[in-house]
Short mmCIF file of C-alpha atoms and ligand atoms in Angstrom, two decimals:
data_model
loop_
_atom_site.label_atom_id
_atom_site.label_comp_id
_atom_site.label_asym_id
_atom_site.label_seq_id
_atom_site.Cartn_x
_atom_site.Cartn_y
_atom_site.Cartn_z
CA MET A 1026 190.40 -21.89 224.41
CA SER A 1027 193.87 -20.97 222.51
CA MET A 1028 193.99 -22.83 218.52
CA THR A 1029 197.75 -22.84 218.85
CA MET A 1030 198.67 -26.37 220.54
CA VAL A 1031 202.40 -28.00 221.20
CA ALA A 1032 201.92 -31.27 219.85
CA SER A 1033 204.07 -34.09 221.59
CA ASP A 1034 206.81 -33.75 218.85
CA GLY A 1035 207.46 -30.41 220.37
CA ALA A 1036 206.13 -28.96 217.03
CA ARG A 1037 204.13 -26.19 216.34
CA GLN A 1038 200.98 -26.95 214.97
CA LEU A 1039 198.60 -23.93 213.99
CA LEU A 1040 195.14 -25.23 213.82
CA LEU A 1041 193.58 -23.02 211.71
CA GLY A 1042 196.50 -21.53 210.37
CA ASP A 1043 197.97 -24.48 209.34
CA GLU A 1044 194.58 -26.03 207.31
CA ILE A 1045 193.79 -22.69 205.95
CA VAL A 1046 197.47 -22.50 204.26
CA GLY A 1047 196.72 -26.26 203.05
CA ARG A 1048 193.80 -24.23 201.31
CA ILE A 1049 195.33 -21.65 199.47
CA ASN A 1050 197.97 -23.33 198.68
CA ARG A 1051 195.47 -25.67 196.36
CA LEU A 1052 193.81 -22.19 195.25
CA GLY A 1053 196.61 -20.87 194.30
CA ASP A 1054 197.21 -23.44 191.71
CA ILE A 1055 194.03 -22.82 189.97
CA SER A 1056 195.04 -20.26 187.30
CA GLU A 1057 194.95 -19.91 183.49
CA ALA A 1058 198.83 -20.64 183.67
CA PRO A 1059 201.33 -23.31 185.13
CA GLU A 1060 203.71 -21.10 185.71
CA HIS A 1061 201.79 -17.73 187.11
CA LEU A 1062 198.39 -16.98 189.18
CA ALA A 1063 195.80 -15.39 187.83
CA ARG A 1064 191.77 -15.87 188.03
CA ILE A 1065 189.78 -13.69 185.51
CA PHE A 1066 186.05 -13.28 186.39
CA LEU A 1067 184.52 -15.58 183.97
CA THR A 1068 187.26 -17.87 183.00
CA PRO A 1069 187.14 -21.60 183.56
CA GLU A 1070 190.04 -21.36 185.95
CA HIS A 1071 187.52 -19.26 187.81
CA ARG A 1072 184.97 -21.49 187.77
CA ALA A 1073 187.21 -24.60 189.72
CA ALA A 1074 187.80 -21.95 192.55
CA ALA A 1075 183.99 -21.69 192.89
CA ASP A 1076 183.79 -24.95 192.64
CA LEU A 1077 186.60 -26.12 195.51
CA ILE A 1078 185.26 -23.02 198.09
CA LEU A 1079 181.71 -24.09 197.55
CA SER A 1080 182.73 -27.99 198.25
CA TRP A 1081 185.35 -26.34 201.79
CA MET A 1082 182.18 -24.68 202.43
CA ARG A 1083 180.04 -27.52 201.99
CA ASP A 1084 182.73 -29.15 204.51
CA ALA A 1085 182.18 -26.53 206.73
CA GLY A 1086 178.67 -27.29 206.72
CA MET A 1087 176.77 -24.57 204.98
CA ALA A 1088 175.18 -25.11 202.15
CA ALA A 1089 176.44 -23.08 200.03
CA HIS A 1090 175.32 -22.57 196.05
CA LEU A 1091 176.69 -19.74 193.35
CA ASP A 1092 174.52 -16.90 193.14
CA ALA A 1093 173.65 -15.04 190.24
CA ILE A 1094 176.88 -13.05 189.27
CA GLY A 1095 179.49 -16.29 190.60
CA ASN A 1096 179.90 -15.13 193.64
CA VAL A 1097 180.11 -18.55 195.87
CA CYS A 1098 178.18 -17.83 198.65
CA GLY A 1099 177.62 -20.39 202.02
CA ARG A 1100 175.63 -20.13 205.10
CA TYR A 1101 175.47 -21.71 208.45
CA GLU A 1102 172.35 -21.38 210.64
CA GLY A 1103 172.09 -19.89 214.10
CA ASN A 1104 170.30 -21.45 216.45
CA ARG A 1105 167.01 -21.56 214.27
CA PRO A 1106 166.60 -20.79 210.53
CA GLY A 1107 166.27 -17.98 208.79
CA LEU A 1108 167.86 -15.66 211.47
CA PRO A 1109 169.62 -12.40 209.68
CA CYS A 1110 173.90 -12.90 209.05
CA LEU A 1111 176.52 -12.20 210.25
CA MET A 1112 178.28 -11.75 206.54
CA LEU A 1113 181.77 -11.98 206.56
CA GLY A 1114 184.03 -12.71 203.27
CA SER A 1115 186.01 -11.58 200.51
CA HIS A 1116 187.08 -12.25 196.27
CA TYR A 1117 188.26 -14.49 194.56
CA ASP A 1118 189.04 -13.33 191.36
CA THR A 1119 192.84 -12.11 191.17
CA VAL A 1120 194.67 -10.12 189.50
CA ARG A 1121 197.89 -11.32 186.83
CA ASP A 1122 200.79 -12.56 188.16
CA ALA A 1123 198.53 -12.77 191.29
CA GLY A 1124 199.82 -13.36 194.66
CA LYS A 1125 197.45 -16.35 196.73
CA TRP A 1126 196.69 -14.60 199.60
CA ASP A 1127 195.00 -11.69 198.77
CA GLY A 1128 190.66 -12.34 198.37
CA PRO A 1129 191.11 -15.59 199.25
CA LEU A 1130 192.96 -15.44 202.88
CA GLY A 1131 189.45 -13.84 204.23
CA ILE A 1132 187.72 -16.20 202.18
CA ILE A 1133 189.37 -19.09 203.32
CA THR A 1134 190.22 -18.59 207.00
CA ALA A 1135 185.84 -17.47 207.52
CA ILE A 1136 185.37 -21.60 205.75
CA SER A 1137 187.64 -22.36 208.93
CA CYS A 1138 185.74 -20.96 210.99
CA VAL A 1139 183.05 -22.16 210.56
CA ALA A 1140 184.13 -25.24 209.95
CA ASP A 1141 185.46 -25.44 213.84
CA LEU A 1142 182.30 -24.16 215.23
CA HIS A 1143 180.37 -26.89 213.10
CA LYS A 1144 182.73 -29.73 214.44
CA ARG A 1145 181.82 -28.86 217.71
CA GLY A 1146 178.57 -28.49 217.04
CA LYS A 1147 178.11 -24.53 217.72
CA ARG A 1148 175.40 -22.58 216.82
CA LEU A 1149 175.13 -18.83 217.08
CA PRO A 1150 171.80 -16.69 217.88
CA PHE A 1151 172.62 -15.48 213.95
CA ALA A 1152 173.63 -16.89 211.34
CA ILE A 1153 177.18 -16.87 209.73
CA GLU A 1154 177.79 -16.39 205.56
CA VAL A 1155 180.64 -16.86 203.93
CA VAL A 1156 181.35 -14.68 200.38
CA GLY A 1157 182.84 -14.84 197.68
CA PHE A 1158 182.52 -12.37 195.56
CA ALA A 1159 183.55 -13.17 191.77
CA ASP A 1160 185.01 -9.77 190.02
CA GLU A 1161 186.64 -7.36 192.92
CA GLU A 1162 189.91 -6.29 190.81
CA GLY A 1163 187.52 -5.43 188.10
CA VAL A 1164 191.06 -6.59 185.08
CA ARG A 1165 188.82 -8.11 182.74
CA PHE A 1166 185.65 -5.38 182.52
CA ALA A 1167 186.87 -1.97 183.03
CA SER A 1168 184.48 -1.69 186.17
CA THR A 1169 185.67 -3.03 190.15
CA LEU A 1170 183.07 -4.53 192.90
CA LEU A 1171 181.20 -6.59 190.49
CA GLY A 1172 180.25 -8.94 192.64
CA SER A 1173 179.84 -7.10 195.97
CA ARG A 1174 177.51 -4.39 193.54
CA ALA A 1175 175.61 -7.63 193.05
CA VAL A 1176 175.41 -8.61 196.69
CA ALA A 1177 173.94 -4.75 197.75
CA GLY A 1178 172.26 -3.99 195.44
CA THR A 1179 174.21 -1.51 193.52
CA PHE A 1180 175.77 -3.02 190.69
CA VAL A 1181 175.04 -0.71 188.01
CA GLU A 1182 173.15 -3.70 184.08
CA SER A 1183 175.16 -1.11 181.46
CA VAL A 1184 178.78 -2.49 182.92
CA LEU A 1185 176.83 -6.29 180.74
CA GLY A 1186 177.51 -4.45 177.32
CA GLY A 1187 181.98 -3.55 178.18
CA LYS A 1188 184.00 -5.70 176.73
CA ASP A 1189 187.20 -7.68 178.07
CA ARG A 1190 190.44 -7.61 175.63
CA ALA A 1191 189.20 -10.18 173.79
CA GLY A 1192 185.89 -8.21 172.05
CA ILE A 1193 183.54 -10.65 174.79
CA THR A 1194 181.12 -8.66 176.17
CA MET A 1195 180.35 -9.98 179.28
CA ARG A 1196 177.18 -10.96 178.82
CA GLU A 1197 178.45 -13.41 176.62
CA ALA A 1198 181.11 -14.12 179.31
CA MET A 1199 178.12 -14.84 181.71
CA ILE A 1200 175.84 -17.36 179.24
CA ALA A 1201 179.11 -19.46 179.11
CA PHE A 1202 180.41 -19.42 182.46
CA GLY A 1203 176.59 -21.21 182.80
CA LEU A 1204 174.71 -17.90 184.54
CA ASP A 1205 171.76 -15.11 183.16
CA PRO A 1206 173.02 -11.51 183.32
CA ASP A 1207 169.15 -10.97 182.86
CA HIS A 1208 169.17 -12.13 186.60
CA ILE A 1209 172.17 -10.19 187.97
CA GLY A 1210 169.38 -8.69 190.82
CA ALA A 1211 168.68 -12.31 192.00
CA ALA A 1212 172.34 -12.18 193.82
CA ALA A 1213 170.98 -8.43 195.39
CA ARG A 1214 170.51 -8.89 199.17
CA ALA A 1215 168.28 -6.80 201.31
CA PRO A 1216 169.72 -4.83 204.38
CA GLY A 1217 167.25 -6.60 206.73
CA GLU A 1218 169.23 -9.53 205.75
CA LEU A 1219 172.25 -8.66 206.98
CA LEU A 1220 173.23 -7.46 210.67
CA ALA A 1221 177.34 -6.26 209.82
CA TYR A 1222 180.39 -6.59 206.55
CA VAL A 1223 183.21 -8.51 208.41
CA GLU A 1224 186.37 -9.10 206.01
CA LEU A 1225 189.78 -10.32 206.77
CA HIS A 1226 192.50 -9.52 204.22
CA ILE A 1227 196.20 -9.18 203.80
CA GLU A 1228 197.25 -6.00 204.66
CA GLN A 1229 198.98 -4.78 200.99
CA GLY A 1230 201.60 -3.33 202.93
CA PRO A 1231 204.27 -2.64 205.61
CA VAL A 1232 203.18 -1.25 208.61
CA LEU A 1233 202.51 -4.55 210.47
CA GLU A 1234 205.09 -5.46 209.49
CA ALA A 1235 206.83 -2.54 210.91
CA LYS A 1236 205.07 -2.28 214.06
CA ASN A 1237 205.63 -6.70 214.75
CA LEU A 1238 201.67 -7.21 215.07
CA PRO A 1239 199.73 -10.16 213.13
CA VAL A 1240 196.62 -8.61 213.11
CA GLY A 1241 195.91 -5.36 212.75
CA VAL A 1242 191.79 -2.83 213.00
CA VAL A 1243 191.04 -1.52 209.52
CA THR A 1244 189.68 2.79 211.01
CA ALA A 1245 188.47 2.89 207.03
CA ILE A 1246 189.28 2.14 203.51
CA ALA A 1247 190.40 5.03 201.83
CA GLY A 1248 188.39 6.96 199.33
CA ALA A 1249 190.26 7.80 196.42
CA THR A 1250 190.91 10.57 193.28
CA ARG A 1251 193.07 9.74 190.47
CA LEU A 1252 193.44 13.04 187.69
CA ALA A 1253 195.26 13.42 184.63
CA ALA A 1254 197.06 16.92 184.41
CA SER A 1255 198.69 17.83 181.03
CA LEU A 1256 201.34 20.08 180.58
CA THR A 1257 200.99 22.27 176.72
CA GLY A 1258 204.90 24.62 175.71
CA MET A 1259 207.19 24.53 173.27
CA ALA A 1260 208.26 21.50 171.48
CA GLY A 1261 211.88 22.76 169.30
CA HIS A 1262 215.36 22.07 168.51
CA ALA A 1263 217.44 20.06 171.42
CA GLY A 1264 220.24 22.05 169.77
CA THR A 1265 219.54 25.30 168.92
CA VAL A 1266 216.80 26.43 171.26
CA PRO A 1267 218.84 28.72 174.40
CA MET A 1268 218.02 27.41 178.07
CA ALA A 1269 216.29 30.43 179.43
CA LEU A 1270 213.43 30.71 175.73
CA ARG A 1271 212.61 27.05 176.43
CA ARG A 1272 209.04 26.02 177.25
CA ASP A 1273 209.64 22.47 178.33
CA ALA A 1274 206.65 20.69 179.37
CA LEU A 1275 209.02 17.58 180.53
CA THR A 1276 210.59 19.96 183.20
CA GLY A 1277 207.40 21.35 184.49
CA ALA A 1278 205.79 18.02 184.47
CA ALA A 1279 208.54 17.22 186.77
CA GLU A 1280 209.35 20.54 189.17
CA CYS A 1281 205.01 19.26 189.38
CA ILE A 1282 205.91 15.58 190.64
CA VAL A 1283 208.19 16.57 193.24
CA ALA A 1284 205.77 18.87 194.66
CA ILE A 1285 202.88 16.59 194.95
CA GLU A 1286 205.68 14.41 196.63
CA GLU A 1287 206.60 16.48 198.41
CA PHE A 1288 203.78 18.22 199.78
CA CYS A 1289 202.05 14.29 200.42
CA ARG A 1290 205.21 13.05 202.11
CA THR A 1291 204.58 16.36 204.94
CA ASP A 1292 201.30 15.99 205.67
CA PRO A 1293 201.07 14.81 208.57
CA ASP A 1294 197.86 12.64 208.85
CA GLY A 1295 198.30 9.98 205.73
CA LEU A 1296 197.81 11.50 202.76
CA VAL A 1297 199.35 9.36 200.00
CA GLY A 1298 199.62 10.59 196.75
CA THR A 1299 201.15 9.24 193.95
CA VAL A 1300 202.28 9.72 190.08
CA GLY A 1301 202.61 6.50 188.59
CA HIS A 1302 202.33 7.55 184.53
CA ILE A 1303 204.07 9.96 182.47
CA ASP A 1304 203.92 10.88 178.60
CA ALA A 1305 206.32 12.99 177.07
CA MET A 1306 205.48 14.59 173.14
CA PRO A 1307 206.88 13.97 170.95
CA GLY A 1308 209.62 11.84 172.92
CA ALA A 1309 212.33 11.96 170.90
CA THR A 1310 216.12 12.85 172.34
CA ASN A 1311 216.33 15.81 170.16
CA VAL A 1312 213.36 17.13 170.54
CA ILE A 1313 212.08 20.27 173.95
CA PRO A 1314 209.16 18.04 175.22
CA GLY A 1315 205.96 20.38 174.27
CA HIS A 1316 202.78 18.56 175.07
CA VAL A 1317 203.04 16.12 178.69
CA SER A 1318 200.79 14.12 180.59
CA PHE A 1319 201.12 12.49 183.34
CA THR A 1320 198.45 11.13 186.26
CA MET A 1321 198.04 11.75 190.25
CA ASP A 1322 196.28 9.48 192.83
CA ILE A 1323 195.99 10.92 195.34
CA ARG A 1324 194.38 9.29 199.01
CA ALA A 1325 193.17 10.42 202.62
CA PRO A 1326 192.04 8.87 205.71
CA THR A 1327 188.95 11.48 205.27
CA ASP A 1328 187.46 12.93 201.70
CA SER A 1329 187.62 16.35 204.04
CA HIS A 1330 191.68 16.30 203.37
CA ARG A 1331 192.43 14.34 200.70
CA ARG A 1332 189.70 17.44 199.03
CA ARG A 1333 191.20 19.65 200.05
CA ALA A 1334 194.65 17.92 199.67
CA VAL A 1335 193.47 17.13 195.77
CA ALA A 1336 192.98 21.37 195.48
CA ASP A 1337 196.19 22.42 197.37
CA ILE A 1338 197.78 20.16 194.73
CA VAL A 1339 196.21 21.56 191.83
CA ARG A 1340 196.91 25.12 193.29
CA ARG A 1341 200.48 24.53 193.73
CA ILE A 1342 200.73 22.62 189.73
CA GLU A 1343 199.41 25.21 188.88
CA GLY A 1344 201.16 28.59 190.30
CA ILE A 1345 204.40 26.01 188.48
CA ALA A 1346 203.11 25.94 185.43
CA LYS A 1347 202.46 29.43 185.37
CA ALA A 1348 205.98 30.68 186.37
CA ARG A 1349 207.09 28.73 183.45
CA ALA A 1350 204.29 29.63 180.89
CA LEU A 1351 202.83 25.97 180.61
CA ALA A 1352 199.45 25.51 179.49
CA LEU A 1353 197.54 23.78 182.10
CA GLN A 1354 194.73 21.41 181.85
CA VAL A 1355 194.09 18.91 185.42
CA ASP A 1356 191.46 16.05 184.89
CA VAL A 1357 189.25 14.58 187.73
CA THR A 1358 188.94 11.38 186.36
CA HIS A 1359 187.51 8.92 189.41
CA GLU A 1360 186.18 9.56 192.65
CA ASN A 1361 185.72 7.23 195.49
CA ARG A 1362 184.32 8.00 198.92
CA THR A 1363 185.89 6.90 202.36
CA VAL A 1364 184.45 3.89 204.32
CA PRO A 1365 185.04 4.44 207.56
CA CYS A 1366 185.17 0.67 209.42
CA ALA A 1367 181.74 1.31 211.64
CA PRO A 1368 182.83 2.45 215.64
CA TRP A 1369 180.90 0.34 217.42
CA LEU A 1370 181.88 -3.27 215.46
CA LYS A 1371 185.29 -2.30 215.37
CA ALA A 1372 184.79 -1.64 218.76
CA GLN A 1373 184.19 -5.84 218.00
CA VAL A 1374 187.18 -6.23 216.21
CA ALA A 1375 189.84 -5.00 219.07
CA GLU A 1376 187.96 -6.61 222.17
CA ALA A 1377 188.74 -9.76 219.90
CA VAL A 1378 192.20 -8.63 218.74
CA ALA A 1379 193.16 -7.60 221.70
CA ALA A 1380 191.14 -11.36 224.27
CA GLU A 1381 193.42 -13.19 221.62
CA GLY A 1382 196.43 -11.22 223.87
CA PHE A 1383 197.66 -9.39 220.75
CA ALA A 1384 198.27 -5.53 220.90
CA VAL A 1385 195.59 -2.92 219.33
CA PHE A 1386 196.09 -1.55 215.98
CA GLU A 1387 194.39 0.71 213.95
CA LEU A 1388 195.42 1.22 211.06
CA PRO A 1389 193.97 3.41 208.09
CA SER A 1390 193.32 0.48 204.21
CA GLY A 1391 195.02 2.16 201.59
CA ALA A 1392 193.61 -0.34 198.22
CA GLY A 1393 189.82 -0.81 198.05
CA HIS A 1394 187.30 -3.19 199.48
CA ASP A 1395 184.93 -4.90 198.85
CA GLY A 1396 183.44 -3.00 202.06
CA MET A 1397 183.28 -0.29 199.64
CA ALA A 1398 180.66 -2.10 198.00
CA MET A 1399 179.13 -3.60 200.85
CA ILE A 1400 178.66 -0.51 203.14
CA ASP A 1401 175.39 0.62 200.84
CA ILE A 1402 173.30 -2.81 202.08
CA ALA A 1403 175.28 -3.14 205.97
CA ASP A 1404 178.26 -1.77 208.75
CA VAL A 1405 181.26 -3.18 207.73
CA ALA A 1406 184.34 -3.45 209.18
CA MET A 1407 188.06 -5.66 208.37
CA ILE A 1408 190.83 -7.09 209.93
CA PHE A 1409 194.47 -6.26 208.23
CA VAL A 1410 196.83 -9.52 208.76
CA ARG A 1411 200.38 -8.99 208.03
CA CYS A 1412 201.76 -9.68 204.99
CA ARG A 1413 206.03 -10.02 204.26
CA GLY A 1414 207.43 -6.83 202.87
CA GLY A 1415 204.25 -5.56 202.05
CA ILE A 1416 204.35 -6.85 199.55
CA SER A 1417 200.56 -7.58 197.23
CA HIS A 1418 199.29 -7.97 193.55
CA HIS A 1419 202.61 -9.96 192.67
CA PRO A 1420 203.54 -13.78 192.69
CA ASP A 1421 206.31 -13.18 196.92
CA GLU A 1422 202.96 -11.77 197.79
CA HIS A 1423 203.61 -14.32 201.44
CA VAL A 1424 201.63 -14.27 205.20
CA GLU A 1425 203.84 -17.00 207.30
CA ALA A 1426 201.01 -19.27 209.27
CA ALA A 1427 202.08 -17.81 212.32
CA ASP A 1428 200.50 -14.91 210.86
CA ALA A 1429 197.20 -16.57 209.59
CA ASP A 1430 196.55 -18.67 212.05
CA ALA A 1431 196.20 -14.81 214.18
CA GLY A 1432 193.74 -13.90 212.44
CA ALA A 1433 191.03 -17.26 212.44
CA ARG A 1434 191.38 -16.77 216.24
CA VAL A 1435 190.65 -13.15 215.97
CA LEU A 1436 188.15 -13.63 213.36
CA LEU A 1437 186.81 -16.98 215.60
CA ARG A 1438 186.81 -14.83 218.64
CA LEU A 1439 184.66 -11.96 216.56
CA ILE A 1440 182.37 -14.67 215.85
CA GLU A 1441 181.60 -16.20 218.91
CA ASN A 1442 181.12 -12.50 221.11
CA PHE A 1443 179.04 -11.48 218.56
CA ARG A 1444 176.61 -8.54 219.14
CA PRO A 1445 174.25 -6.99 216.64
CA ARG A 1446 174.16 -3.07 216.60
CA GLU A 1447 171.46 -2.26 219.52
CA LYS A 1448 168.16 -0.64 217.83
CA ALA A 1449 168.63 2.76 217.63
CA GLU A 1450 165.76 3.75 221.15
CA PRO A 1451 162.35 4.54 219.44
CA GLY A 1452 160.77 8.04 219.26
ZN1 ZN B 133 191.97 -7.99 197.59
#
């Protein structure tokens, strides 16, 4: 059954898409300030958003509750109570000055799909759970994926002592929100409760738009390595030190940055590298910079590819530093592994995409998602929905209602045709 119909007045009705857009707008109004969208973990507006999502879950026929870390959880039973679930979800926190779609689209779409089943009185041979994760962006405390880590049972208790910019610890913020920090363990699920985790999310990149496709099948969430580099040369007077005698750390850094771009640009397999921050010391117009530090963020669709690339890049900048008589220090500051989408589950997403009449197009996710934590407890797959200009984490973030509808149709078809992974043959 197609969910797109032509109304008698000729206007195109997007049965799921219109409802989704309406709810995206309602949730997008819940913010710390009216002039921009920010919904930060454990704030009053975060709580108001949770309550609204819980009410939508109940309207869709789900039993819904707030779990021990502040995730909103809805459960739609299968054809008998207590069956393992297909878990769907995304996050309901935002960055500061955010768009409305990053996170909520996955939650709201999943709720609309369940509501559609509920309206038809349809029960499946498994339960469906929808989770709105409380904190994915990690804006408030210096740790991300707090909601999904709690569900996966990998939440690290020491995070509770971390402070926000106002000096409030996560433990204190949880109590103020009405949660008990000593019971976060209660949010953890047993692996046998989950058949799979599927997340629908905006692409946050321009690839689907360039391909003229509303949806895409995610192959993997790319791992990332972040490094801090510092170059030390010799500061000196901008007027008195001849060019040939300089050891300018900033021109050395400039050469390194261009070399990193060049290296990534010529990689045929999706390597991306970014220098996003640089500091030059002493930072005066008339002084040759003696010391420069800069960051690197390197991502690739596989871990082996990324590690090889990081080693090559470090070798290149070592060569540049040596040629310019600069001292180089490089440290890895953060590393997370690539999370591959499970082939059996990805194949079912691709089937659903094809069955809705769209070309099946596979792409990696360059951004991190809750699946990075959920992989510890379940097989993971993702559906990407086209967003305008690839823009995200910005008020201009936008999804067309027709694309929201397409995403919902694919997700609904996936749910209705979902087959759990076949158990391995014994012996
Ligand atoms: Zn997101």
